[in-house]
Short mmCIF file of C-alpha atoms in Angstrom, two decimals:
data_model
loop_
_atom_site.label_atom_id
_atom_site.label_comp_id
_atom_site.label_asym_id
_atom_site.label_seq_id
_atom_site.Cartn_x
_atom_site.Cartn_y
_atom_site.Cartn_z
CA MET H 13 50.47 -33.71 -33.89
CA ARG H 14 51.75 -30.28 -34.75
CA THR H 15 48.67 -29.60 -36.94
CA LYS H 16 46.36 -30.62 -34.12
CA SER H 17 48.22 -28.37 -31.66
CA ILE H 18 48.01 -25.42 -34.06
CA LEU H 19 44.28 -26.14 -34.54
CA ALA H 20 43.68 -26.27 -30.80
CA ILE H 21 45.53 -22.98 -30.30
CA CYS H 22 43.43 -21.37 -33.00
CA ILE H 23 40.21 -22.62 -31.37
CA LEU H 24 41.29 -21.27 -28.03
CA PHE H 25 42.21 -17.94 -29.58
CA ILE H 26 38.84 -17.62 -31.36
CA ALA H 27 36.99 -18.65 -28.18
CA GLY H 28 38.93 -16.02 -26.28
CA LEU H 29 38.02 -13.37 -28.79
CA THR H 30 34.35 -14.45 -28.64
CA LEU H 31 34.30 -14.32 -24.86
CA SER H 32 36.02 -10.96 -24.91
CA PHE H 33 33.49 -9.64 -27.42
CA VAL H 34 30.56 -10.89 -25.30
CA LYS H 35 32.03 -9.39 -22.16
CA ASP H 36 32.64 -6.05 -23.89
CA ASN H 37 28.95 -5.92 -24.88
CA ILE H 38 27.76 -6.26 -21.31
CA TRP H 39 27.12 -2.91 -19.66
CA GLY H 40 25.78 -1.62 -16.39
CA SER H 41 23.84 1.43 -15.37
CA LYS H 42 25.38 4.62 -13.97
CA PHE H 43 22.54 4.74 -11.45
CA LEU H 44 23.53 1.56 -9.63
CA THR H 45 25.93 -1.37 -9.68
CA VAL H 46 25.54 -4.96 -8.59
CA ASN H 47 28.51 -6.00 -6.52
CA LYS H 48 30.22 -9.38 -6.61
CA ASP H 49 28.41 -10.45 -3.44
CA GLY H 50 25.00 -9.62 -4.99
CA SER H 51 24.49 -6.41 -3.00
CA ILE H 52 23.63 -3.23 -4.87
CA THR H 53 25.30 0.13 -4.63
CA TYR H 54 23.12 3.09 -5.69
CA PHE H 55 24.51 6.37 -6.91
CA PRO H 56 22.50 9.45 -5.82
CA ASP H 57 21.86 12.49 -7.94
CA GLU H 58 22.61 16.04 -6.87
CA LYS H 59 19.57 16.00 -4.54
CA GLY H 60 20.21 12.57 -3.07
CA ASN H 61 17.55 10.72 -5.10
CA ILE H 62 18.26 7.16 -6.10
CA ILE H 63 16.33 4.48 -7.95
CA PRO H 64 14.33 2.92 -5.09
CA ASP H 65 14.35 -0.66 -3.90
CA PHE H 66 11.33 -2.38 -5.42
CA SER H 67 11.94 -5.81 -3.90
CA LEU H 68 9.33 -5.78 -1.13
CA VAL H 69 6.13 -5.88 -3.16
CA GLY H 70 3.46 -8.47 -3.69
CA TYR H 71 1.95 -11.07 -1.39
CA HIS H 72 3.43 -10.54 2.11
CA HIS H 73 6.07 -8.30 0.47
CA GLY H 74 7.25 -11.39 -1.37
CA LEU H 75 8.52 -12.88 1.91
CA LYS H 76 6.05 -15.76 1.90
CA GLU H 77 5.23 -18.25 -0.80
CA ILE H 78 1.60 -18.21 -2.00
CA PRO H 79 0.09 -21.09 -0.01
CA LYS H 80 -1.44 -24.30 -1.19
CA VAL H 81 -4.83 -24.20 0.45
CA ASN H 82 -6.84 -27.27 1.48
CA ILE H 83 -10.01 -27.85 -0.52
CA VAL H 84 -13.10 -27.68 1.70
CA LYS H 85 -15.83 -27.49 -0.93
CA THR H 86 -16.10 -28.96 -4.44
CA ILE H 87 -18.57 -27.84 -7.12
CA GLN H 88 -19.54 -29.51 -10.40
CA PRO H 89 -20.84 -27.62 -13.45
CA ILE H 90 -24.60 -27.31 -13.83
CA SER H 91 -26.81 -26.21 -16.67
CA GLY H 92 -28.32 -22.69 -16.44
CA ASP H 93 -27.15 -19.96 -14.09
CA ALA H 94 -24.47 -21.25 -11.72
CA GLY H 95 -24.04 -17.97 -9.89
CA LYS H 96 -26.28 -18.86 -6.91
CA LEU H 97 -24.58 -22.24 -6.52
CA ILE H 98 -21.09 -20.73 -6.39
CA GLN H 99 -22.14 -17.82 -4.18
CA THR H 100 -23.75 -20.19 -1.72
CA ALA H 101 -20.53 -22.15 -1.54
CA ILE H 102 -18.56 -18.93 -0.91
CA ASP H 103 -21.00 -17.97 1.84
CA GLU H 104 -20.71 -21.43 3.47
CA VAL H 105 -16.92 -21.27 3.51
CA SER H 106 -17.12 -17.69 4.80
CA ASN H 107 -18.81 -19.07 7.94
CA MET H 108 -16.08 -21.62 8.58
CA PRO H 109 -13.50 -20.82 11.26
CA LEU H 110 -10.19 -19.24 10.32
CA GLY H 111 -7.17 -21.49 10.68
CA ALA H 112 -3.99 -20.44 12.39
CA ASN H 113 -2.64 -19.52 8.97
CA GLY H 114 -5.47 -17.07 8.37
CA LEU H 115 -7.15 -19.36 5.84
CA ARG H 116 -10.58 -21.00 5.82
CA GLY H 117 -10.16 -23.15 2.74
CA ALA H 118 -10.44 -23.43 -1.02
CA ILE H 119 -13.50 -23.94 -3.20
CA LEU H 120 -12.69 -26.14 -6.15
CA LEU H 121 -14.64 -25.59 -9.36
CA LYS H 122 -14.34 -28.74 -11.40
CA LYS H 123 -13.69 -28.63 -15.13
CA GLY H 124 -16.52 -27.37 -17.26
CA ALA H 125 -18.50 -24.22 -18.03
CA TYR H 126 -20.32 -22.11 -15.39
CA SER H 127 -22.73 -19.48 -16.65
CA ILE H 128 -23.08 -16.51 -14.24
CA ALA H 129 -25.73 -13.82 -14.81
CA GLY H 130 -24.56 -11.54 -12.00
CA THR H 131 -21.48 -11.00 -9.80
CA LEU H 132 -19.77 -13.31 -7.34
CA SER H 133 -18.55 -11.60 -4.16
CA ILE H 134 -15.97 -12.66 -1.60
CA LYS H 135 -16.24 -10.49 1.52
CA THR H 136 -14.46 -12.61 4.11
CA ASP H 137 -10.83 -13.43 4.88
CA GLY H 138 -9.13 -16.67 3.98
CA ILE H 139 -11.06 -17.94 0.93
CA VAL H 140 -9.52 -19.27 -2.29
CA LEU H 141 -11.52 -19.88 -5.47
CA LYS H 142 -9.71 -22.24 -7.77
CA GLY H 143 -10.35 -24.15 -10.96
CA GLU H 144 -8.82 -26.99 -12.91
CA GLY H 145 -7.31 -25.08 -15.76
CA ASN H 146 -7.42 -21.65 -17.47
CA THR H 147 -8.00 -23.04 -20.98
CA ALA H 148 -11.13 -24.04 -22.88
CA ASP H 149 -10.98 -27.57 -21.48
CA GLY H 150 -10.46 -26.39 -17.94
CA THR H 151 -12.76 -24.42 -15.62
CA LYS H 152 -14.60 -21.65 -17.45
CA LEU H 153 -16.62 -18.92 -15.72
CA ILE H 154 -18.83 -17.05 -18.15
CA ALA H 155 -20.22 -13.55 -17.57
CA ALA H 156 -23.55 -14.29 -19.21
CA GLY H 157 -25.99 -11.92 -20.80
CA LYS H 158 -26.05 -8.14 -20.50
CA GLY H 159 -24.88 -5.90 -17.70
CA LEU H 160 -21.61 -3.94 -17.35
CA ARG H 161 -20.11 -5.51 -14.21
CA SER H 162 -17.22 -7.28 -12.54
CA LEU H 163 -17.60 -11.03 -12.58
CA ILE H 164 -15.79 -11.54 -9.26
CA THR H 165 -15.31 -8.86 -6.63
CA ILE H 166 -12.99 -9.44 -3.66
CA GLY H 167 -12.96 -6.84 -0.98
CA GLY H 168 -13.84 -5.71 2.47
CA LYS H 169 -14.69 -2.17 3.44
CA GLY H 170 -13.32 0.79 5.31
CA ARG H 171 -10.47 3.18 4.74
CA ILE H 172 -7.27 4.45 6.34
CA THR H 173 -8.03 6.10 9.66
CA GLU H 174 -5.53 7.80 11.94
CA ALA H 175 -4.73 5.99 15.17
CA GLY H 176 -2.46 8.47 16.80
CA ASN H 177 -1.03 11.98 16.68
CA ARG H 178 0.85 13.23 13.65
CA VAL H 179 4.56 13.83 13.95
CA LYS H 180 6.52 16.09 11.62
CA ILE H 181 9.38 14.86 9.50
CA THR H 182 12.18 17.31 10.28
CA ASP H 183 14.56 16.67 7.36
CA LYS H 184 14.51 19.48 4.85
CA ASN H 185 14.61 16.95 2.06
CA VAL H 186 13.88 13.23 2.12
CA PRO H 187 15.01 11.99 -1.31
CA ALA H 188 13.45 9.26 -3.38
CA GLY H 189 14.87 5.87 -2.34
CA ALA H 190 15.40 6.80 1.30
CA LYS H 191 14.31 4.31 3.96
CA SER H 192 14.91 6.53 6.98
CA PHE H 193 14.36 10.09 8.15
CA GLN H 194 14.31 12.23 11.27
CA VAL H 195 11.11 13.13 13.06
CA SER H 196 10.33 15.67 15.77
CA SER H 197 9.68 12.88 18.28
CA SER H 198 9.63 9.11 18.10
CA LYS H 199 8.41 8.44 21.64
CA ASP H 200 4.93 7.31 20.62
CA PHE H 201 6.19 4.81 18.02
CA LYS H 202 7.68 1.32 18.19
CA VAL H 203 9.18 -1.20 15.75
CA GLY H 204 6.41 -2.99 13.88
CA ASP H 205 3.97 -0.04 13.90
CA LYS H 206 2.07 0.45 10.70
CA ILE H 207 2.38 4.09 9.74
CA ILE H 208 1.36 6.46 7.03
CA VAL H 209 4.10 8.54 5.51
CA TYR H 210 2.05 11.56 4.59
CA ARG H 211 3.06 13.99 1.89
CA PRO H 212 0.75 17.01 1.68
CA GLY H 213 -0.27 18.64 -1.59
CA THR H 214 0.43 22.35 -1.58
CA GLU H 215 -0.49 25.16 -3.96
CA ASN H 216 3.15 26.22 -4.47
CA TRP H 217 3.98 22.62 -5.45
CA ILE H 218 1.11 22.58 -7.95
CA HIS H 219 2.31 25.94 -9.30
CA ASP H 220 5.92 24.83 -9.73
CA LEU H 221 4.73 21.63 -11.37
CA GLN H 222 2.73 23.88 -13.75
CA MET H 223 -0.45 21.94 -13.14
CA ASP H 224 -2.44 25.06 -12.31
CA ARG H 225 -2.18 26.23 -15.88
CA ILE H 226 -3.01 23.21 -18.06
CA VAL H 227 -4.05 24.44 -21.49
CA ALA H 228 -7.81 24.17 -21.03
CA ARG H 229 -10.51 22.61 -23.15
CA ASP H 230 -14.07 21.71 -22.24
CA GLY H 231 -14.02 19.81 -18.95
CA THR H 232 -10.40 20.51 -18.05
CA LYS H 233 -9.80 20.79 -14.27
CA GLN H 234 -6.68 22.50 -12.99
CA TRP H 235 -4.98 20.66 -10.16
CA LYS H 236 -5.62 21.82 -6.56
CA GLY H 237 -3.21 21.19 -3.73
CA GLU H 238 -5.74 19.70 -1.31
CA ASP H 239 -6.54 16.99 -3.89
CA TYR H 240 -2.94 15.74 -3.89
CA ASN H 241 -2.37 14.73 -0.28
CA LEU H 242 -0.57 11.40 -0.60
CA SER H 243 -0.65 8.60 1.99
CA PHE H 244 2.08 5.93 1.72
CA GLU H 245 1.54 2.80 3.80
CA ARG H 246 4.71 1.65 5.58
CA ALA H 247 5.91 -0.25 8.67
CA ILE H 248 8.62 0.81 11.10
CA THR H 249 11.62 -1.52 11.12
CA ALA H 250 13.99 0.41 13.37
CA ILE H 251 14.09 3.45 15.69
CA ASN H 252 17.27 5.15 16.70
CA GLY H 253 16.65 8.30 18.73
CA ASN H 254 14.33 10.29 16.52
CA LYS H 255 15.43 8.49 13.39
CA ILE H 256 12.70 6.25 11.91
CA THR H 257 13.53 3.43 9.45
CA ILE H 258 10.76 2.01 7.30
CA ASP H 259 10.33 -1.23 5.31
CA ASN H 260 9.67 0.23 1.89
CA PRO H 261 11.34 3.34 0.60
CA VAL H 262 10.14 6.83 0.00
CA VAL H 263 9.30 6.95 -3.72
CA MET H 264 9.03 10.69 -4.27
CA ALA H 265 11.02 13.47 -2.69
CA MET H 266 9.50 15.02 0.45
CA GLU H 267 10.72 18.58 0.46
CA GLU H 268 10.33 21.23 3.14
CA GLN H 269 9.54 23.91 0.55
CA TYR H 270 6.51 21.87 -0.50
CA GLY H 271 5.16 21.07 2.96
CA GLY H 272 7.63 18.32 3.92
CA GLY H 273 5.96 15.30 5.45
CA GLU H 274 4.43 13.73 8.53
CA ILE H 275 3.94 10.27 9.90
CA PHE H 276 1.10 8.78 11.96
CA LYS H 277 -0.11 5.33 13.02
CA TYR H 278 -3.16 4.07 11.21
CA GLU H 279 -5.86 1.44 11.11
CA TYR H 280 -7.81 -0.03 8.18
CA LYS H 281 -10.72 -1.75 9.84
CA GLY H 282 -12.73 -4.02 7.54
CA ARG H 283 -9.86 -4.74 5.16
CA LEU H 284 -9.74 -8.33 4.00
CA LYS H 285 -6.66 -10.56 3.79
CA GLU H 286 -5.59 -13.94 2.45
CA VAL H 287 -7.87 -14.34 -0.57
CA GLY H 288 -6.79 -15.94 -3.86
CA ILE H 289 -8.12 -16.73 -7.34
CA GLU H 290 -6.40 -19.54 -9.22
CA ASN H 291 -6.42 -21.53 -12.45
CA ILE H 292 -9.64 -20.30 -14.12
CA LEU H 293 -10.67 -19.13 -17.57
CA PHE H 294 -13.01 -16.14 -17.54
CA GLU H 295 -15.10 -15.25 -20.60
CA SER H 296 -17.70 -12.58 -21.21
CA GLU H 297 -20.58 -12.96 -23.61
CA TYR H 298 -20.95 -9.99 -25.99
CA ALA H 299 -23.18 -8.88 -28.82
CA HIS H 300 -20.56 -7.36 -31.14
CA ASP H 301 -16.97 -6.06 -31.11
CA THR H 302 -17.92 -2.66 -29.68
CA ASP H 303 -20.51 -3.91 -27.24
CA GLU H 304 -20.28 -2.17 -23.82
CA ASP H 305 -23.14 -3.78 -21.99
CA HIS H 306 -21.47 -7.01 -20.81
CA GLY H 307 -18.75 -8.29 -18.48
CA TRP H 308 -16.27 -5.50 -17.75
CA VAL H 309 -13.76 -6.80 -15.22
CA ALA H 310 -13.00 -10.47 -14.62
CA VAL H 311 -11.47 -10.10 -11.13
CA ALA H 312 -11.67 -6.90 -9.06
CA PHE H 313 -9.85 -6.40 -5.71
CA ASN H 314 -10.24 -3.58 -3.22
CA HIS H 315 -9.93 -3.11 0.56
CA ILE H 316 -7.69 -6.13 0.83
CA GLU H 317 -4.12 -6.81 1.92
CA ASN H 318 -2.10 -9.91 1.04
CA GLY H 319 -3.96 -11.68 -1.73
CA TRP H 320 -3.19 -13.18 -5.11
CA VAL H 321 -4.29 -14.10 -8.61
CA ASP H 322 -2.42 -16.94 -10.34
CA GLN H 323 -2.87 -18.65 -13.72
CA VAL H 324 -6.08 -17.04 -14.88
CA THR H 325 -7.04 -16.04 -18.42
CA SER H 326 -9.76 -13.56 -19.43
CA ARG H 327 -11.34 -13.13 -22.85
CA PHE H 328 -13.77 -10.56 -24.23
CA PHE H 329 -14.13 -8.33 -21.12
CA GLY H 330 -14.45 -4.63 -21.74
CA TYR H 331 -12.00 -3.33 -19.14
CA SER H 332 -9.57 -5.74 -17.52
CA CYS H 333 -8.60 -9.21 -16.47
CA VAL H 334 -7.52 -7.98 -13.01
CA SER H 335 -8.15 -4.52 -11.56
CA LEU H 336 -6.82 -3.48 -8.15
CA GLY H 337 -8.48 -0.57 -6.36
CA ASN H 338 -6.64 1.98 -4.18
CA GLY H 339 -7.35 -0.09 -1.08
CA ALA H 340 -5.54 -3.16 -2.48
CA LYS H 341 -2.09 -3.67 -0.97
CA ASN H 342 0.50 -6.46 -1.29
CA ILE H 343 -1.32 -8.32 -4.02
CA THR H 344 0.51 -10.64 -6.43
CA VAL H 345 -0.92 -11.11 -9.93
CA LYS H 346 1.09 -13.60 -11.94
CA ASN H 347 1.10 -16.10 -14.83
CA SER H 348 -2.07 -14.64 -16.30
CA LYS H 349 -3.46 -13.41 -19.62
CA CYS H 350 -5.98 -10.84 -20.91
CA PHE H 351 -7.09 -11.47 -24.47
CA ASP H 352 -9.41 -9.99 -27.09
CA ALA H 353 -11.26 -7.22 -25.23
CA LYS H 354 -14.62 -6.16 -26.63
CA SER H 355 -15.49 -2.45 -26.33
CA VAL H 356 -15.20 0.84 -28.12
CA ILE H 357 -11.46 1.53 -28.43
CA THR H 358 -11.37 4.87 -26.59
CA GLY H 359 -11.82 6.41 -23.14
CA GLY H 360 -11.75 4.28 -20.01
CA LYS H 361 -11.72 0.95 -21.75
CA ARG H 362 -9.28 -1.94 -22.07
CA TYR H 363 -6.96 -1.43 -19.04
CA SER H 364 -5.85 -5.07 -19.15
CA PHE H 365 -4.03 -5.17 -15.79
CA ASN H 366 -4.87 -2.08 -13.77
CA ASN H 367 -3.34 -1.05 -10.49
CA ASP H 368 -4.45 1.80 -8.20
CA GLY H 369 -3.06 0.24 -5.04
CA GLN H 370 0.26 0.00 -3.16
CA GLN H 371 3.12 -2.50 -3.03
CA ASN H 372 1.62 -4.77 -5.66
CA LEU H 373 3.42 -7.11 -8.05
CA PHE H 374 2.30 -7.99 -11.59
CA MET H 375 4.55 -10.58 -13.25
CA ASN H 376 4.62 -13.03 -16.20
CA LEU H 377 1.54 -11.57 -17.91
CA GLU H 378 0.39 -11.42 -21.54
CA THR H 379 -2.20 -9.30 -23.34
CA THR H 380 -3.74 -8.67 -26.75
CA GLU H 381 -6.02 -5.92 -28.02
CA GLY H 382 -5.62 -3.74 -24.98
CA ARG H 383 -5.30 0.04 -24.71
CA HIS H 384 -3.44 0.57 -21.44
CA ASP H 385 -2.19 -2.91 -20.72
CA TYR H 386 -0.01 -2.40 -17.63
CA VAL H 387 -1.22 0.77 -16.06
CA THR H 388 -1.65 2.81 -12.90
CA GLY H 389 -4.27 5.42 -12.11
CA ALA H 390 -4.34 8.84 -10.38
CA LYS H 391 -2.19 9.35 -7.29
CA THR H 392 -1.15 5.67 -7.15
CA CYS H 393 1.37 5.37 -4.33
CA GLY H 394 4.28 2.99 -4.84
CA PRO H 395 6.33 0.99 -4.84
CA ASN H 396 4.66 -1.19 -7.46
CA VAL H 397 6.15 -3.52 -10.05
CA PHE H 398 5.21 -4.81 -13.52
CA TYR H 399 7.80 -7.46 -14.41
CA ASN H 400 8.24 -9.73 -17.43
CA CYS H 401 5.06 -8.82 -19.25
CA LYS H 402 4.13 -8.93 -22.94
CA ALA H 403 1.62 -6.90 -24.94
CA ARG H 404 0.56 -7.34 -28.58
CA LYS H 405 -1.92 -5.57 -30.86
CA THR H 406 -1.91 -2.62 -28.51
CA HIS H 407 -4.16 0.43 -29.06
CA ALA H 408 -2.57 2.91 -26.63
CA ASP H 409 0.36 3.14 -24.24
CA ILE H 410 1.65 1.37 -21.16
CA GLY H 411 2.68 3.33 -18.11
CA PRO H 412 1.25 5.72 -15.49
CA HIS H 413 -2.00 6.93 -16.99
CA HIS H 414 -2.59 10.25 -15.25
CA ARG H 415 -2.25 12.59 -12.26
CA TRP H 416 0.95 11.70 -10.52
CA ALA H 417 1.58 8.02 -9.84
CA SER H 418 4.77 7.58 -7.81
CA GLY H 419 7.26 4.75 -7.65
CA THR H 420 6.56 2.17 -10.35
CA LEU H 421 9.03 -0.22 -11.95
CA TYR H 422 8.39 -1.42 -15.51
CA ASP H 423 10.92 -4.23 -15.88
CA ASN H 424 11.33 -6.34 -19.04
CA ILE H 425 8.10 -5.22 -20.64
CA ASP H 426 7.86 -6.34 -24.29
CA THR H 427 5.26 -4.39 -26.24
CA ASP H 428 4.54 -3.63 -29.91
CA GLY H 429 3.23 -0.31 -28.69
CA GLU H 430 4.52 2.53 -26.52
CA ILE H 431 5.56 3.12 -22.93
CA ASN H 432 5.09 6.78 -22.03
CA ILE H 433 5.76 8.80 -18.87
CA GLN H 434 4.96 12.37 -19.70
CA ASP H 435 2.86 15.47 -19.17
CA ARG H 436 -0.42 14.35 -20.77
CA GLY H 437 -1.78 17.88 -20.59
CA ASN H 438 -5.55 18.28 -21.05
CA TRP H 439 -6.26 14.72 -22.04
CA GLY H 440 -9.20 13.44 -20.06
CA SER H 441 -10.21 16.20 -17.64
CA GLY H 442 -6.59 17.27 -17.15
CA HIS H 443 -4.35 14.25 -16.82
CA GLY H 444 -1.21 16.40 -16.51
CA TRP H 445 2.03 14.84 -15.23
CA ALA H 446 1.47 11.11 -15.24
CA GLY H 447 4.08 10.14 -12.68
CA VAL H 448 7.39 10.41 -10.89
CA THR H 449 10.08 7.89 -9.94
CA GLN H 450 8.91 5.70 -12.81
CA VAL H 451 11.68 3.32 -13.85
CA VAL H 452 11.59 1.66 -17.28
CA TRP H 453 14.26 -1.04 -17.22
CA ASN H 454 15.37 -3.24 -20.15
CA CYS H 455 12.07 -2.94 -22.03
CA LYS H 456 11.29 -3.48 -25.73
CA VAL H 457 8.93 -0.93 -27.25
CA LYS H 458 7.80 0.50 -30.53
CA GLY H 459 8.39 3.93 -28.98
CA ALA H 460 8.77 5.63 -25.66
CA ALA H 461 8.44 9.20 -24.30
CA ILE H 462 10.08 9.42 -20.88
CA GLN H 463 10.10 12.90 -19.38
CA ASN H 464 10.99 14.43 -16.01
CA PRO H 465 8.44 16.53 -14.18
CA TRP H 466 9.45 20.11 -13.42
CA VAL H 467 9.96 19.38 -9.74
CA SER H 468 10.03 16.62 -7.12
CA GLY H 469 11.89 13.88 -8.89
CA LYS H 470 12.89 12.07 -12.01
CA ASN H 471 11.87 9.26 -14.36
CA TYR H 472 14.30 6.70 -15.80
CA ALA H 473 14.69 4.88 -19.11
CA VAL H 474 17.52 2.35 -18.80
CA GLY H 475 18.27 -0.02 -21.63
CA VAL H 476 15.07 0.76 -23.57
CA GLN H 477 15.04 -0.78 -27.04
CA GLY H 478 12.91 1.13 -29.53
CA GLN H 479 12.28 4.64 -30.78
CA LYS H 480 12.62 7.65 -28.53
CA LEU H 481 9.50 9.83 -28.88
CA LYS H 482 9.02 13.55 -28.29
CA GLY H 483 5.92 13.06 -26.27
CA ARG H 484 2.60 14.85 -26.56
CA LEU H 485 3.77 18.35 -25.57
CA GLU H 486 6.79 20.36 -26.63
CA GLY H 487 9.33 21.78 -24.27
CA LYS H 488 9.06 19.25 -21.41
CA PRO H 489 12.26 18.14 -19.55
CA ASP H 490 13.82 15.00 -20.89
CA GLY H 491 13.91 11.95 -18.63
CA GLU H 492 17.03 10.11 -17.47
CA TRP H 493 17.87 8.10 -20.58
CA GLU H 494 20.71 5.61 -20.56
CA GLY H 495 21.81 2.89 -22.97
CA MET H 496 19.05 3.36 -25.54
CA ASN H 497 18.99 0.41 -28.00
CA LYS H 498 21.95 -1.25 -26.27
CA THR H 499 21.52 -4.91 -25.46
CA ASP H 500 23.12 -7.00 -22.70
CA LEU H 501 22.22 -4.70 -19.80
CA GLN H 502 23.30 -6.13 -16.46
CA PRO H 503 21.39 -6.76 -14.30
CA ALA H 504 18.96 -7.90 -16.98
CA SER H 505 16.17 -7.51 -14.44
CA LEU H 506 16.39 -4.81 -11.80
CA TYR H 507 13.54 -6.38 -9.77
CA GLN H 508 15.24 -9.77 -9.64
CA ALA H 509 18.56 -8.20 -8.71
CA GLN H 510 16.93 -6.22 -5.90
CA VAL H 511 15.11 -9.36 -4.64
CA LYS H 512 18.40 -11.22 -4.55
CA ALA H 513 20.21 -8.38 -2.81
CA ALA H 514 17.49 -8.10 -0.18
CA ARG H 515 17.55 -11.85 0.45
CA LEU H 516 21.32 -11.85 0.76
CA ALA H 517 21.11 -8.97 3.22
CA GLY H 518 19.01 -11.18 5.46
CA GLN H 519 15.71 -9.38 4.97
CA ASN H 520 14.14 -12.29 3.14
CA ARG H 521 15.93 -15.30 4.61
CA ASP H 522 12.66 -17.28 4.80
CA SER H 523 11.91 -16.73 1.13
CA PRO H 524 14.09 -18.74 -1.28
CA LEU H 525 11.23 -18.72 -3.76
CA ARG H 526 11.18 -14.98 -4.47
CA LEU H 527 13.50 -15.49 -7.44
CA HIS H 528 11.51 -16.45 -10.52
#
């Protein structure tokens, strides 16, 4: 008995040491802490900037589950070009009445191969195109023959137009992460209004950012203030006197010295909503590995709000599996793959999952043979999120590609290449500073260059595992690095922690499925 007791004590002692060791390895960020109740406390820098809340992105801000849509049309594979058959079905469903849920119905493409010589277009609300599997024995849509094109385009028309007078933001500084600010007058606004938070580009801002003196080469264009007027789409959630509270945070500092900011109500007439693509394999025919006269984008979205792509795979396209234009807002792209691109490996090629829009969510994705696998374009306005994504056989870097994207979270990205947020100098026609308020959280990389711009905010590298790189240009300010090559960061996912915190705060009480 004594021997057994001693053995039990030893086991408990060793277990205690093990638990203590595991606990000691766990670490948290100096920028925020997750409290016992799941709420998050953020710690501002000297100018009041915090890491923003990225939780309200994706389909209906993540507050609604992607719907299961009733099938109203079923199509069987045919020999020859199936493009006309599928487009006719899309047009028929487009003429059906909208349901109370904003949906018309789903078109089911049964298992088999569908050869398509042109482009399929969805131009009406409430249509879902779905297959019976995104593998070779499922539903396969083939971009047949020659012609650089998107295989499916989803989009309406129009643009942001002002629907009221502009009102000045009166705070001298609205820091990144803020969800409220003072305005000169709130009398013309009400809770629920859709507004633009407008941040003007000014010449003194360009000068202080040093983007008016990019080291020039043939084709280099220096930045101009009027080209960098930024419009962030938001909704008003509260008004208290002249204090306006908005749903999604400010993602770059709005400073009086650089023109401050304004708000105004807006319309976007012609913008689509409630369109989805599900469970399909897309392939492009090609002549050889560097062929550039074939299918370019599998699924392209623009001028649409609240849509989704789920469980699709693309192979052999020259540009991307899914590409979102700057008029695409609150789109969720998830559980999808982009494999084996065919193109020259240079220039504007192989942007596997591309985002130029606002408040979009990319999650649970995988790529091979891409250049810029998870990427944003010029002047992309956040928040936007890439979460739990993998990239292999990469040919360039992940991250904001050029010209000042603001407010992107790269969370649990696993790549055998690089994630870079830097001054790209005269690459392209003058890429310059790629972005601000870019947060790289718990990512695995071969290497990463994370730099801060000269003014207007910071970029963050928290828990990055890999090599720290100098970046392309010497003498640029270092980013906010923390916990490099340390494992066991808590929270392991910032996005998931923020989703949980928002739900617990009551913002998302109707959305138990936002945790993945």
